Structure formats: structure tokens, C-alpha cells
PDB file of C-alpha atoms in Angstrom:
ATOM      1  CA  MET L   1      -6.695  -4.070  -0.655  1.00 53.00           C
ATOM      2  CA  THR L   2      -4.453  -0.999  -0.899  1.00 50.00           C
ATOM      3  CA  LEU L   3      -2.178  -0.812  -3.942  1.00 53.00           C
ATOM      4  CA  PHE L   4       0.533   1.440  -5.356  1.00 53.00           C
ATOM      5  CA  LEU L   5       0.565   2.463  -9.001  1.00 53.00           C
ATOM      6  CA  LEU L   6       3.776   1.332 -10.738  1.00 53.00           C
ATOM      7  CA  PHE L   7       5.231   1.538 -14.235  1.00 52.00           C
ATOM      8  CA  CYS L   8       8.143  -0.600 -15.281  1.00 49.00           C
ATOM      9  CA  ILE L   9      10.533  -1.373 -18.131  1.00 37.00           C
ATOM     10  CA  SER L  10       8.973   0.684 -20.865  1.00 34.00           C
ATOM     11  CA  PHE L  11      10.195   2.554 -23.898  1.00 32.00           C
ATOM     12  CA  LEU L  12       7.887   5.532 -24.307  1.00 33.00           C
ATOM     13  CA  LEU L  13       5.313   6.398 -21.708  1.00 35.00           C
ATOM     14  CA  ALA L  14       3.242   9.425 -20.829  1.00 34.00           C
ATOM     15  CA  LEU L  15       2.341  10.078 -17.221  1.00 35.00           C
ATOM     16  CA  PRO L  16      -1.064   8.685 -16.193  1.00 40.00           C
ATOM     17  CA  CYS L  17      -3.920  11.186 -16.191  1.00 40.00           C
ATOM     18  CA  CYS L  18      -1.610  14.041 -17.118  1.00 39.00           C
ATOM     19  CA  SER L  19      -1.239  14.002 -20.887  1.00 41.00           C
ATOM     20  CA  ASN L  20      -3.603  15.817 -23.215  1.00 44.00           C
ATOM     21  CA  ALA L  21      -5.072  12.454 -24.198  1.00 45.00           C
ATOM     22  CA  GLN L  22      -8.663  11.748 -23.255  1.00 46.00           C
ATOM     23  CA  PRO L  23      -9.567   8.810 -21.004  1.00 47.00           C
ATOM     24  CA  SER L  24     -10.660   5.541 -22.528  1.00 49.00           C
ATOM     25  CA  PRO L  25     -13.793   5.879 -24.707  1.00 46.00           C
ATOM     26  CA  GLY L  26     -17.029   5.603 -22.775  1.00 45.00           C
ATOM     27  CA  TYR L  27     -15.623   6.707 -19.415  1.00 51.00           C
ATOM     28  CA  TYR L  28     -14.902  10.214 -18.259  1.00 51.00           C
ATOM     29  CA  PRO L  29     -13.751  10.679 -14.671  1.00 55.00           C
ATOM     30  CA  SER L  30     -15.270  13.162 -12.326  1.00 52.00           C
ATOM     31  CA  TRP L  31     -14.355  16.835 -12.549  1.00 54.00           C
ATOM     32  CA  ARG L  32     -12.924  16.382  -9.058  1.00 60.00           C
ATOM     33  CA  LEU L  33      -9.996  14.356 -10.414  1.00 63.00           C
ATOM     34  CA  ARG L  34      -7.016  16.480 -11.276  1.00 66.00           C
ATOM     35  CA  PRO L  35      -3.686  15.628 -12.877  1.00 69.00           C
ATOM     36  CA  VAL L  36      -0.689  15.511 -10.595  1.00 76.00           C
ATOM     37  CA  GLY L  37       2.821  16.630 -11.513  1.00 83.00           C
ATOM     38  CA  PHE L  38       5.324  13.791 -11.703  1.00 87.00           C
ATOM     39  CA  TYR L  39       7.449  14.836  -8.700  1.00 89.00           C
ATOM     40  CA  HIS L  40       4.339  15.452  -6.559  1.00 88.00           C
ATOM     41  CA  GLY L  41       2.779  12.060  -7.221  1.00 87.00           C
ATOM     42  CA  PHE L  42       5.578   9.640  -8.079  1.00 88.00           C
ATOM     43  CA  THR L  43       9.025   8.472  -7.046  1.00 88.00           C
ATOM     44  CA  ASN L  44      11.742   6.675  -8.973  1.00 88.00           C
ATOM     45  CA  LEU L  45      12.245   2.938  -8.375  1.00 88.00           C
ATOM     46  CA  TRP L  46      15.271   2.425 -10.626  1.00 87.00           C
ATOM     47  CA  GLY L  47      16.906   3.778 -13.751  1.00 90.00           C
ATOM     48  CA  PRO L  48      16.565   7.553 -13.267  1.00 90.00           C
ATOM     49  CA  GLN L  49      19.111   7.984 -16.096  1.00 92.00           C
ATOM     50  CA  HIS L  50      16.461   6.390 -18.360  1.00 89.00           C
ATOM     51  CA  GLN L  51      13.740   8.910 -17.488  1.00 90.00           C
ATOM     52  CA  TRP L  52      12.942  12.291 -18.969  1.00 90.00           C
ATOM     53  CA  VAL L  53      10.270  14.434 -17.284  1.00 90.00           C
ATOM     54  CA  SER L  54       8.748  17.317 -19.261  1.00 88.00           C
ATOM     55  CA  SER L  55       9.321  20.812 -17.860  1.00 91.00           C
ATOM     56  CA  ASP L  56       5.681  21.072 -16.720  1.00 88.00           C
ATOM     57  CA  GLN L  57       5.853  17.520 -15.221  1.00 87.00           C
ATOM     58  CA  SER L  58       2.828  16.476 -17.282  1.00 80.00           C
ATOM     59  CA  SER L  59       4.588  13.671 -19.137  1.00 82.00           C
ATOM     60  CA  LEU L  60       7.391  11.220 -18.639  1.00 84.00           C
ATOM     61  CA  THR L  61       9.402   9.311 -21.218  1.00 85.00           C
ATOM     62  CA  ILE L  62      11.238   6.199 -20.061  1.00 85.00           C
ATOM     63  CA  TRP L  63      13.354   3.862 -22.157  1.00 83.00           C
ATOM     64  CA  LEU L  64      15.291   0.632 -22.137  1.00 82.00           C
ATOM     65  CA  ASP L  65      18.787  -0.050 -23.423  1.00 81.00           C
ATOM     66  CA  ARG L  66      21.209  -2.986 -23.043  1.00 79.00           C
ATOM     67  CA  ASN L  67      22.010  -2.014 -19.447  1.00 82.00           C
ATOM     68  CA  SER L  68      18.779  -0.984 -17.799  1.00 82.00           C
ATOM     69  CA  GLY L  69      15.177   0.059 -18.067  1.00 84.00           C
ATOM     70  CA  SER L  70      13.329   2.318 -15.716  1.00 87.00           C
ATOM     71  CA  GLY L  71      10.473   2.195 -13.250  1.00 86.00           C
ATOM     72  CA  PHE L  72       8.579   4.510 -10.945  1.00 87.00           C
ATOM     73  CA  LYS L  73       5.699   4.303  -8.475  1.00 86.00           C
ATOM     74  CA  SER L  74       3.074   6.463  -6.856  1.00 87.00           C
ATOM     75  CA  ILE L  75       4.005   8.092  -3.560  1.00 88.00           C
ATOM     76  CA  ARG L  76       0.709   7.194  -1.933  1.00 86.00           C
ATOM     77  CA  ALA L  77      -1.363   4.024  -1.901  1.00 84.00           C
ATOM     78  CA  PHE L  78      -4.904   3.768  -3.262  1.00 82.00           C
ATOM     79  CA  ARG L  79      -7.930   1.653  -2.308  1.00 82.00           C
ATOM     80  CA  ASN L  80      -9.695   2.301  -5.645  1.00 82.00           C
ATOM     81  CA  GLY L  81      -9.762   4.779  -8.492  1.00 82.00           C
ATOM     82  CA  TYR L  82      -9.285   5.432 -12.177  1.00 82.00           C
ATOM     83  CA  PHE L  83      -5.709   4.934 -13.383  1.00 83.00           C
ATOM     84  CA  ALA L  84      -4.822   5.784 -16.974  1.00 81.00           C
ATOM     85  CA  ALA L  85      -1.728   6.025 -19.138  1.00 83.00           C
ATOM     86  CA  SER L  86      -1.030   7.044 -22.694  1.00 83.00           C
ATOM     87  CA  ILE L  87       1.548   4.543 -24.003  1.00 87.00           C
ATOM     88  CA  GLN L  88       3.403   4.094 -27.284  1.00 88.00           C
ATOM     89  CA  LEU L  89       5.339   0.845 -27.563  1.00 89.00           C
ATOM     90  CA  GLN L  90       8.713   0.448 -29.272  1.00 86.00           C
ATOM     91  CA  ARG L  91       8.583  -0.984 -32.785  1.00 87.00           C
ATOM     92  CA  GLY L  92      10.886  -3.719 -34.042  1.00 88.00           C
ATOM     93  CA  TYR L  93      12.258  -6.748 -32.235  1.00 90.00           C
ATOM     94  CA  THR L  94      11.120  -6.542 -28.600  1.00 88.00           C
ATOM     95  CA  ALA L  95      10.834 -10.236 -27.675  1.00 89.00           C
ATOM     96  CA  GLY L  96      11.684 -10.632 -23.983  1.00 88.00           C
ATOM     97  CA  VAL L  97      10.685  -7.072 -23.070  1.00 87.00           C
ATOM     98  CA  ILE L  98       7.599  -6.430 -20.967  1.00 87.00           C
ATOM     99  CA  THR L  99       6.096  -2.962 -20.684  1.00 88.00           C
ATOM    100  CA  ALA L 100       3.902  -2.950 -17.591  1.00 87.00           C
ATOM    101  CA  PHE L 101       1.292  -0.608 -16.116  1.00 85.00           C
ATOM    102  CA  TYR L 102       0.177  -2.051 -12.805  1.00 84.00           C
ATOM    103  CA  LEU L 103      -1.107  -1.697  -9.257  1.00 85.00           C
ATOM    104  CA  SER L 104       0.556  -3.741  -6.511  1.00 84.00           C
ATOM    105  CA  ASN L 105       1.079  -3.806  -2.757  1.00 83.00           C
ATOM    106  CA  ASN L 106       4.147  -6.062  -2.940  1.00 80.00           C
ATOM    107  CA  GLU L 107       6.270  -3.721  -0.799  1.00 79.00           C
ATOM    108  CA  ALA L 108       3.791  -4.002   2.082  1.00 79.00           C
ATOM    109  CA  HIS L 109       3.081  -7.733   1.606  1.00 78.00           C
ATOM    110  CA  PRO L 110       6.021  -9.423  -0.185  1.00 80.00           C
ATOM    111  CA  GLY L 111       5.100 -12.870  -1.500  1.00 75.00           C
ATOM    112  CA  PHE L 112       1.488 -12.410  -0.389  1.00 78.00           C
ATOM    113  CA  HIS L 113       0.531  -9.333  -2.384  1.00 79.00           C
ATOM    114  CA  ASP L 114      -2.395  -8.193  -4.503  1.00 82.00           C
ATOM    115  CA  GLU L 115      -1.873  -7.051  -8.083  1.00 84.00           C
ATOM    116  CA  VAL L 116      -3.880  -5.616 -10.975  1.00 87.00           C
ATOM    117  CA  ASP L 117      -1.904  -5.117 -14.147  1.00 88.00           C
ATOM    118  CA  MET L 118      -1.587  -4.673 -17.882  1.00 90.00           C
ATOM    119  CA  GLU L 119       1.521  -6.157 -19.450  1.00 92.00           C
ATOM    120  CA  PHE L 120       2.503  -5.589 -23.069  1.00 93.00           C
ATOM    121  CA  LEU L 121       4.562  -8.606 -24.074  1.00 93.00           C
ATOM    122  CA  GLY L 122       7.398  -7.982 -26.521  1.00 91.00           C
ATOM    123  CA  THR L 123       7.213  -9.461 -30.000  1.00 92.00           C
ATOM    124  CA  LYS L 124       9.044 -10.132 -33.243  1.00 93.00           C
ATOM    125  CA  PRO L 125       8.527  -8.031 -36.392  1.00 91.00           C
ATOM    126  CA  GLY L 126       5.398  -9.098 -38.259  1.00 88.00           C
ATOM    127  CA  GLU L 127       3.744 -10.656 -35.190  1.00 90.00           C
ATOM    128  CA  PRO L 128       1.060  -8.880 -33.126  1.00 90.00           C
ATOM    129  CA  TYR L 129       1.695  -7.463 -29.695  1.00 92.00           C
ATOM    130  CA  THR L 130      -0.027  -9.291 -26.845  1.00 94.00           C
ATOM    131  CA  LEU L 131      -1.669  -7.475 -23.952  1.00 93.00           C
ATOM    132  CA  GLN L 132      -1.855  -9.651 -20.834  1.00 93.00           C
ATOM    133  CA  THR L 133      -4.076  -8.534 -17.966  1.00 89.00           C
ATOM    134  CA  ASN L 134      -3.735 -10.022 -14.493  1.00 85.00           C
ATOM    135  CA  VAL L 135      -5.655  -9.790 -11.245  1.00 84.00           C
ATOM    136  CA  TYR L 136      -4.099 -11.583  -8.273  1.00 81.00           C
ATOM    137  CA  VAL L 137      -5.249 -11.696  -4.673  1.00 79.00           C
ATOM    138  CA  ARG L 138      -2.968 -12.825  -1.814  1.00 75.00           C
ATOM    139  CA  GLY L 139       0.160 -13.667  -3.750  1.00 69.00           C
ATOM    140  CA  SER L 140       1.241 -15.062  -7.057  1.00 58.00           C
ATOM    141  CA  GLY L 141       3.143 -18.062  -8.315  1.00 50.00           C
ATOM    142  CA  ASP L 142       2.767 -20.136  -5.178  1.00 53.00           C
ATOM    143  CA  GLY L 143      -0.037 -22.493  -6.282  1.00 56.00           C
ATOM    144  CA  ARG L 144      -2.618 -20.693  -4.136  1.00 60.00           C
ATOM    145  CA  ILE L 145      -3.359 -17.952  -6.644  1.00 59.00           C
ATOM    146  CA  ILE L 146      -6.775 -16.374  -6.519  1.00 69.00           C
ATOM    147  CA  GLY L 147      -7.078 -14.361  -9.659  1.00 74.00           C
ATOM    148  CA  ARG L 148      -7.227 -14.362 -13.400  1.00 78.00           C
ATOM    149  CA  GLU L 149      -4.931 -13.898 -16.376  1.00 83.00           C
ATOM    150  CA  MET L 150      -6.194 -13.001 -19.853  1.00 88.00           C
ATOM    151  CA  LYS L 151      -4.252 -12.506 -23.099  1.00 92.00           C
ATOM    152  CA  PHE L 152      -5.381 -10.372 -26.029  1.00 92.00           C
ATOM    153  CA  HIS L 153      -3.652 -10.111 -29.407  1.00 92.00           C
ATOM    154  CA  LEU L 154      -3.916  -6.430 -30.249  1.00 91.00           C
ATOM    155  CA  TRP L 155      -5.792  -5.679 -33.472  1.00 91.00           C
ATOM    156  CA  PHE L 156      -4.054  -2.313 -33.893  1.00 91.00           C
ATOM    157  CA  ASP L 157      -0.426  -1.232 -34.021  1.00 92.00           C
ATOM    158  CA  PRO L 158       0.542   0.014 -30.523  1.00 93.00           C
ATOM    159  CA  THR L 159       3.826   1.350 -31.955  1.00 92.00           C
ATOM    160  CA  ALA L 160       2.208   3.731 -34.469  1.00 92.00           C
ATOM    161  CA  ALA L 161       1.016   6.301 -31.913  1.00 91.00           C
ATOM    162  CA  PHE L 162       0.170   6.801 -28.273  1.00 88.00           C
ATOM    163  CA  HIS L 163      -2.904   4.847 -27.143  1.00 88.00           C
ATOM    164  CA  ASN L 164      -4.884   5.240 -23.919  1.00 86.00           C
ATOM    165  CA  TYR L 165      -5.099   2.384 -21.423  1.00 87.00           C
ATOM    166  CA  ALA L 166      -6.935   2.499 -18.120  1.00 86.00           C
ATOM    167  CA  ILE L 167      -7.913   0.538 -15.037  1.00 86.00           C
ATOM    168  CA  LEU L 168     -11.180   1.473 -13.321  1.00 85.00           C
ATOM    169  CA  TRP L 169     -11.322  -0.035  -9.847  1.00 84.00           C
ATOM    170  CA  ASN L 170     -14.307   0.479  -7.554  1.00 83.00           C
ATOM    171  CA  GLN L 171     -15.926  -1.382  -4.646  1.00 83.00           C
ATOM    172  CA  ARG L 172     -17.736  -3.825  -6.970  1.00 84.00           C
ATOM    173  CA  GLU L 173     -15.433  -4.501  -9.904  1.00 83.00           C
ATOM    174  CA  ILE L 174     -12.184  -3.949 -11.751  1.00 83.00           C
ATOM    175  CA  MET L 175     -12.405  -2.987 -15.435  1.00 83.00           C
TER     176      MET L 175
END
């Protein structure tokens, strides 16, 4: 399974592994891992007018308005690794908006792809945000899904500050 790292339809997002934020508690990647500048590691998928890259390319802000959102993907594919992002969600009425941080090989295998993702489902004021995680193997939505979906109601306010989210994928497991 070889997957590309993608980010889609978000409001505020810092580039994975490049912000000053530390990785998720309890896991610190090897010293051999280094941040990559946005233009060296990623390419725009859509909505470049809804992207702002910092001058040192260490962070990216993307946003959604009535016309469009924004998305980008890694230039190279990965077979495993540690993928992290520092994300602050938009507060207020966001029902119908999904902020996603995911790995997919859909371009190479349309309709029969693998996917590992974190989706932040929009909400209404006063209701908690829901984080949905998905792991699919060999396609999705066709009745032959091999995978798992899980939903978590967040116990903290993901709009109050940036929070770190990560996927650790090795030969034995995906966390």
C-alpha cells in the first residue's frame, strides 16, 4: 500500500511536521526526520486562492468561503511513516463542512483505493465536534469494504487553539 498525504477543505491548518508544535504526546520521531518546506513537499490540488504559505514555508493556512475551499497533497508517495498536523478548526456554525487530514492512493487506483484518514465533521454551536477516523483497503462505498470507521466526540474545544494530530503507520499497525 503506497499512499499520498492530502489535506482538504479546511479553515486553518499548519503544515504537517513543520510547525513549532511538538508531535503527539508519547511519541517523538527519529532525529532523522526533518521538516520539509511546503513547495518542496506538496502541490496544490485546488483553491490556491484560498491558501497562504508563510515566508519560510513552515506553515500553511487554508480557508473555506461560499465559493471554494482548498486542498493540497504530497509530491511523493509513502509506504509508511509518521504524519502530523497542527490544526485549529473554525468556530461557529460549520455543519456540512469536513476538515480532513488523510492518506490515499485514489489517483493511482480510482474506485479501488486504500485510505487512512481523520475527518473533523462540522457542527452547530453548542454541540461537540466529532472526529471520524477511517481505514479502508481496496476501495470504499462499494459493499466490499475492508476497513473500519470510528467516531469520537471531542472532549476539548478544537477551535480554541491549534492541536496536534498524527498518524503513525508502520509494517504492523496504524495508530
